[in-house]
Amino acid sequence: MNDDLTLARRGLRPSATFDPATVHDIQRAAETGIYDIRGGGAKRRLPHFDDLLFLGASMSRYPLEGYRERCGTDVVLGARNATYPLHLATPVTIAGMSFGALSGRAKEALGRGASEAGTSTTTGDGGMTPEERGQSKHLVYQYLPSRYGMNPDDLRKADAIEIVLGQGAKPGGGGMLLGQKISERVAGMRTLPQGIDQRSACRHPDWTGPDDLTIKIGEIREITGWEKPIYVKVGASRPYYDVKLAVHAGADVVVVDGMQGGTAATQDVFIENVGIPTLAAVPQAVQALQELGVHRRPDGVQLIVSGGIRTGADVAKALALGADAVAIGTAALVALGDNDPRWDADYRAIGSAAGYYDDYQDGRDPAGISTQDDDLAARFDPVEGGRRLANYLRVLTMEAQTIARACGKAHVTHLEPEDLVALTIEAAAMARVPLAGTDWIPGRPL
């Protein structure tokens, strides 16, 4: 008989406040005296793109015929100041994930897959690897508070520079890479002792405000000869103000990472309780760009949205709300082969299961992706991983394109809030689109 039914017949029922997972967390904390660290993003139910629906064309709107009428997917990023902006074939990019957090083979696969699909990948903390640079047609170099692996020559080798002020999983918090992943090569690149936990700073050491950021952006432009687009990435907390300040500081592109962003391993209490959902962040960021007159203009500032992007529908919804492109992290790792059922026995052997593995920080990933163990990393084939990622990126692009055609749009970035309705009052208020079947947007007068 079902255990839950048996317990219920004995008059026992679970607590909504102290559910089994919460009780386990309390017991673990009491046993170990340390907080929990993991990746994978927020696990709680949050208002997300699933709470939005598209209004496809019928009589009042005219759809485009698939495969006969063109629907563009390309995007240009960074034309505001850069001599060589990025021209990508798809608005889906790969978010920053470091060598150290990921194996060298995984970084190579990200470069291979992104290049095959005509998009960009991003270095992450810890510097640029030859594997990734060699396989990436468009490589964005992240400039983080830690400055681990930072090299001006690598800045010049990159195709764009992303100054990271925060991440969706931990806005206001620094990163961490535990000692078991600080291999000899990782330690050498980061100038760290091998095998010792690395905790990154939560803010850049040489500025304390937006005026200083303006100076730093100027320095990077001088180093790179004004050739490269400069991105500024923020974790979603106060996106309206942060985006405005980033634009005033001189950013060509702003990246807003919602709290569903999760490849960065950090404290569980941070992941679940700091930041705001991606759905709530996008309209605020777009409003800031619109008020500054730089939204969706050839010489304007582009918005990249990340945090919980999984499907072409998510991509299309982010674009409809005003983003110019999206970035994927966790989904890219799954596409490479992380959490693959064929490794289920190995996942269970380390206390997890396929589909549930999120202990990216412990370096024991059976798929060989988030590890520095040579034997585990050897399991991963970067060529096959790159092929899988390229396929996934193509599917995301085609799905977004199909939705755009159904809404009568000749380009995916022509999607707009008018094409959307919300299923819940919360999503309607956050996304600033009508509740389905009404013309009511919560917070606005009828």
PDB file of N, CA and C in Angstrom, residues 263-302:
ATOM      1  N   THR A 263      23.853  27.972 -12.631  1.00  0.00           N
ATOM      2  CA  THR A 263      25.064  27.163 -12.782  1.00  0.00           C
ATOM      3  C   THR A 263      26.109  27.505 -11.732  1.00  0.00           C
ATOM      4  N   ALA A 264      25.990  28.682 -11.124  1.00  0.00           N
ATOM      5  CA  ALA A 264      26.943  29.060 -10.079  1.00  0.00           C
ATOM      6  C   ALA A 264      26.567  28.363  -8.776  1.00  0.00           C
ATOM      7  N   ALA A 265      27.480  27.547  -8.237  1.00  0.00           N
ATOM      8  CA  ALA A 265      27.223  26.902  -6.956  1.00  0.00           C
ATOM      9  C   ALA A 265      27.412  27.908  -5.833  1.00  0.00           C
ATOM     10  N   THR A 266      26.408  28.008  -4.961  1.00  0.00           N
ATOM     11  CA  THR A 266      26.489  28.956  -3.855  1.00  0.00           C
ATOM     12  C   THR A 266      25.598  28.449  -2.728  1.00  0.00           C
ATOM     13  N   GLN A 267      25.450  29.264  -1.690  1.00  0.00           N
ATOM     14  CA  GLN A 267      24.640  28.848  -0.553  1.00  0.00           C
ATOM     15  C   GLN A 267      23.177  28.653  -0.969  1.00  0.00           C
ATOM     16  N   ASP A 268      22.584  27.566  -0.505  1.00  0.00           N
ATOM     17  CA  ASP A 268      21.178  27.286  -0.803  1.00  0.00           C
ATOM     18  C   ASP A 268      20.288  28.431  -0.311  1.00  0.00           C
ATOM     19  N   VAL A 269      20.616  28.996   0.838  1.00  0.00           N
ATOM     20  CA  VAL A 269      19.792  30.076   1.384  1.00  0.00           C
ATOM     21  C   VAL A 269      19.813  31.290   0.470  1.00  0.00           C
ATOM     22  N   PHE A 270      20.910  31.506  -0.242  1.00  0.00           N
ATOM     23  CA  PHE A 270      21.018  32.588  -1.223  1.00  0.00           C
ATOM     24  C   PHE A 270      20.140  32.289  -2.440  1.00  0.00           C
ATOM     25  N   ILE A 271      20.289  31.071  -2.961  1.00  0.00           N
ATOM     26  CA  ILE A 271      19.592  30.688  -4.186  1.00  0.00           C
ATOM     27  C   ILE A 271      18.087  30.841  -4.035  1.00  0.00           C
ATOM     28  N   GLU A 272      17.565  30.470  -2.872  1.00  0.00           N
ATOM     29  CA  GLU A 272      16.121  30.429  -2.681  1.00  0.00           C
ATOM     30  C   GLU A 272      15.522  31.732  -2.149  1.00  0.00           C
ATOM     31  N   ASN A 273      16.356  32.682  -1.691  1.00  0.00           N
ATOM     32  CA  ASN A 273      15.788  33.826  -0.969  1.00  0.00           C
ATOM     33  C   ASN A 273      16.315  35.193  -1.380  1.00  0.00           C
ATOM     34  N   VAL A 274      17.191  35.252  -2.379  1.00  0.00           N
ATOM     35  CA  VAL A 274      17.765  36.536  -2.787  1.00  0.00           C
ATOM     36  C   VAL A 274      17.530  36.737  -4.280  1.00  0.00           C
ATOM     37  N   GLY A 275      17.140  37.949  -4.650  1.00  0.00           N
ATOM     38  CA  GLY A 275      16.891  38.260  -6.047  1.00  0.00           C
ATOM     39  C   GLY A 275      15.419  38.169  -6.392  1.00  0.00           C
ATOM     40  N   ILE A 276      15.091  38.435  -7.661  1.00  0.00           N
ATOM     41  CA  ILE A 276      13.705  38.367  -8.120  1.00  0.00           C
ATOM     42  C   ILE A 276      13.629  37.480  -9.358  1.00  0.00           C
ATOM     43  N   PRO A 277      12.430  36.934  -9.648  1.00  0.00           N
ATOM     44  CA  PRO A 277      12.300  36.055 -10.811  1.00  0.00           C
ATOM     45  C   PRO A 277      12.612  36.772 -12.112  1.00  0.00           C
ATOM     46  N   THR A 278      13.057  36.000 -13.082  1.00  0.00           N
ATOM     47  CA  THR A 278      13.368  36.537 -14.402  1.00  0.00           C
ATOM     48  C   THR A 278      12.170  37.267 -14.992  1.00  0.00           C
ATOM     49  N   LEU A 279      10.984  36.691 -14.834  1.00  0.00           N
ATOM     50  CA  LEU A 279       9.766  37.287 -15.395  1.00  0.00           C
ATOM     51  C   LEU A 279       9.541  38.695 -14.870  1.00  0.00           C
ATOM     52  N   ALA A 280       9.826  38.917 -13.603  1.00  0.00           N
ATOM     53  CA  ALA A 280       9.634  40.244 -13.010  1.00  0.00           C
ATOM     54  C   ALA A 280      10.722  41.226 -13.425  1.00  0.00           C
ATOM     55  N   ALA A 281      11.906  40.708 -13.757  1.00  0.00           N
ATOM     56  CA  ALA A 281      13.049  41.575 -14.050  1.00  0.00           C
ATOM     57  C   ALA A 281      12.991  42.182 -15.446  1.00  0.00           C
ATOM     58  N   VAL A 282      12.485  41.412 -16.428  1.00  0.00           N
ATOM     59  CA  VAL A 282      12.565  41.861 -17.817  1.00  0.00           C
ATOM     60  C   VAL A 282      11.824  43.175 -18.056  1.00  0.00           C
ATOM     61  N   PRO A 283      10.548  43.317 -17.665  1.00  0.00           N
ATOM     62  CA  PRO A 283       9.858  44.583 -17.945  1.00  0.00           C
ATOM     63  C   PRO A 283      10.507  45.793 -17.278  1.00  0.00           C
ATOM     64  N   GLN A 284      11.078  45.598 -16.089  1.00  0.00           N
ATOM     65  CA  GLN A 284      11.752  46.718 -15.427  1.00  0.00           C
ATOM     66  C   GLN A 284      12.990  47.150 -16.205  1.00  0.00           C
ATOM     67  N   ALA A 285      13.741  46.175 -16.668  1.00  0.00           N
ATOM     68  CA  ALA A 285      14.935  46.494 -17.457  1.00  0.00           C
ATOM     69  C   ALA A 285      14.556  47.180 -18.762  1.00  0.00           C
ATOM     70  N   VAL A 286      13.516  46.685 -19.414  1.00  0.00           N
ATOM     71  CA  VAL A 286      13.061  47.285 -20.677  1.00  0.00           C
ATOM     72  C   VAL A 286      12.577  48.712 -20.447  1.00  0.00           C
ATOM     73  N   GLN A 287      11.839  48.939 -19.369  1.00  0.00           N
ATOM     74  CA  GLN A 287      11.368  50.287 -19.064  1.00  0.00           C
ATOM     75  C   GLN A 287      12.538  51.260 -18.920  1.00  0.00           C
ATOM     76  N   ALA A 288      13.593  50.800 -18.246  1.00  0.00           N
ATOM     77  CA  ALA A 288      14.768  51.664 -18.077  1.00  0.00           C
ATOM     78  C   ALA A 288      15.374  52.036 -19.424  1.00  0.00           C
ATOM     79  N   LEU A 289      15.515  51.054 -20.322  1.00  0.00           N
ATOM     80  CA  LEU A 289      16.085  51.321 -21.643  1.00  0.00           C
ATOM     81  C   LEU A 289      15.184  52.234 -22.452  1.00  0.00           C
ATOM     82  N   GLN A 290      13.887  52.030 -22.360  1.00  0.00           N
ATOM     83  CA  GLN A 290      12.947  52.863 -23.110  1.00  0.00           C
ATOM     84  C   GLN A 290      13.004  54.311 -22.642  1.00  0.00           C
ATOM     85  N   GLU A 291      13.066  54.512 -21.345  1.00  0.00           N
ATOM     86  CA  GLU A 291      13.109  55.871 -20.819  1.00  0.00           C
ATOM     87  C   GLU A 291      14.391  56.605 -21.213  1.00  0.00           C
ATOM     88  N   LEU A 292      15.459  55.838 -21.435  1.00  0.00           N
ATOM     89  CA  LEU A 292      16.725  56.437 -21.870  1.00  0.00           C
ATOM     90  C   LEU A 292      16.816  56.556 -23.387  1.00  0.00           C
ATOM     91  N   GLY A 293      15.798  56.062 -24.092  1.00  0.00           N
ATOM     92  CA  GLY A 293      15.774  56.173 -25.548  1.00  0.00           C
ATOM     93  C   GLY A 293      16.767  55.285 -26.258  1.00  0.00           C
ATOM     94  N   VAL A 294      17.134  54.129 -25.649  1.00  0.00           N
ATOM     95  CA  VAL A 294      18.151  53.263 -26.255  1.00  0.00           C
ATOM     96  C   VAL A 294      17.634  51.849 -26.507  1.00  0.00           C
ATOM     97  N   HIS A 295      16.320  51.641 -26.379  1.00  0.00           N
ATOM     98  CA  HIS A 295      15.765  50.301 -26.547  1.00  0.00           C
ATOM     99  C   HIS A 295      15.402  50.034 -28.002  1.00  0.00           C
ATOM    100  N   ARG A 296      15.891  48.901 -28.517  1.00  0.00           N
ATOM    101  CA  ARG A 296      15.580  48.452 -29.868  1.00  0.00           C
ATOM    102  C   ARG A 296      15.893  49.523 -30.920  1.00  0.00           C
ATOM    103  N   ARG A 297      17.067  50.129 -30.788  1.00  0.00           N
ATOM    104  CA  ARG A 297      17.556  51.091 -31.764  1.00  0.00           C
ATOM    105  C   ARG A 297      18.880  50.579 -32.327  1.00  0.00           C
ATOM    106  N   PRO A 298      19.189  50.879 -33.598  1.00  0.00           N
ATOM    107  CA  PRO A 298      20.441  50.385 -34.181  1.00  0.00           C
ATOM    108  C   PRO A 298      21.679  50.796 -33.388  1.00  0.00           C
ATOM    109  N   ASP A 299      21.650  52.001 -32.832  1.00  0.00           N
ATOM    110  CA  ASP A 299      22.787  52.478 -32.041  1.00  0.00           C
ATOM    111  C   ASP A 299      22.467  52.447 -30.552  1.00  0.00           C
ATOM    112  N   GLY A 300      21.491  51.614 -30.172  1.00  0.00           N
ATOM    113  CA  GLY A 300      21.052  51.563 -28.785  1.00  0.00           C
ATOM    114  C   GLY A 300      21.822  50.563 -27.948  1.00  0.00           C
ATOM    115  N   VAL A 301      21.244  50.219 -26.814  1.00  0.00           N
ATOM    116  CA  VAL A 301      21.825  49.259 -25.880  1.00  0.00           C
ATOM    117  C   VAL A 301      20.963  48.007 -25.891  1.00  0.00           C
ATOM    118  N   GLN A 302      21.592  46.856 -26.116  1.00  0.00           N
ATOM    119  CA  GLN A 302      20.843  45.608 -26.180  1.00  0.00           C
ATOM    120  C   GLN A 302      20.693  44.998 -24.782  1.00  0.00           C
TER     121      GLN A 302
END
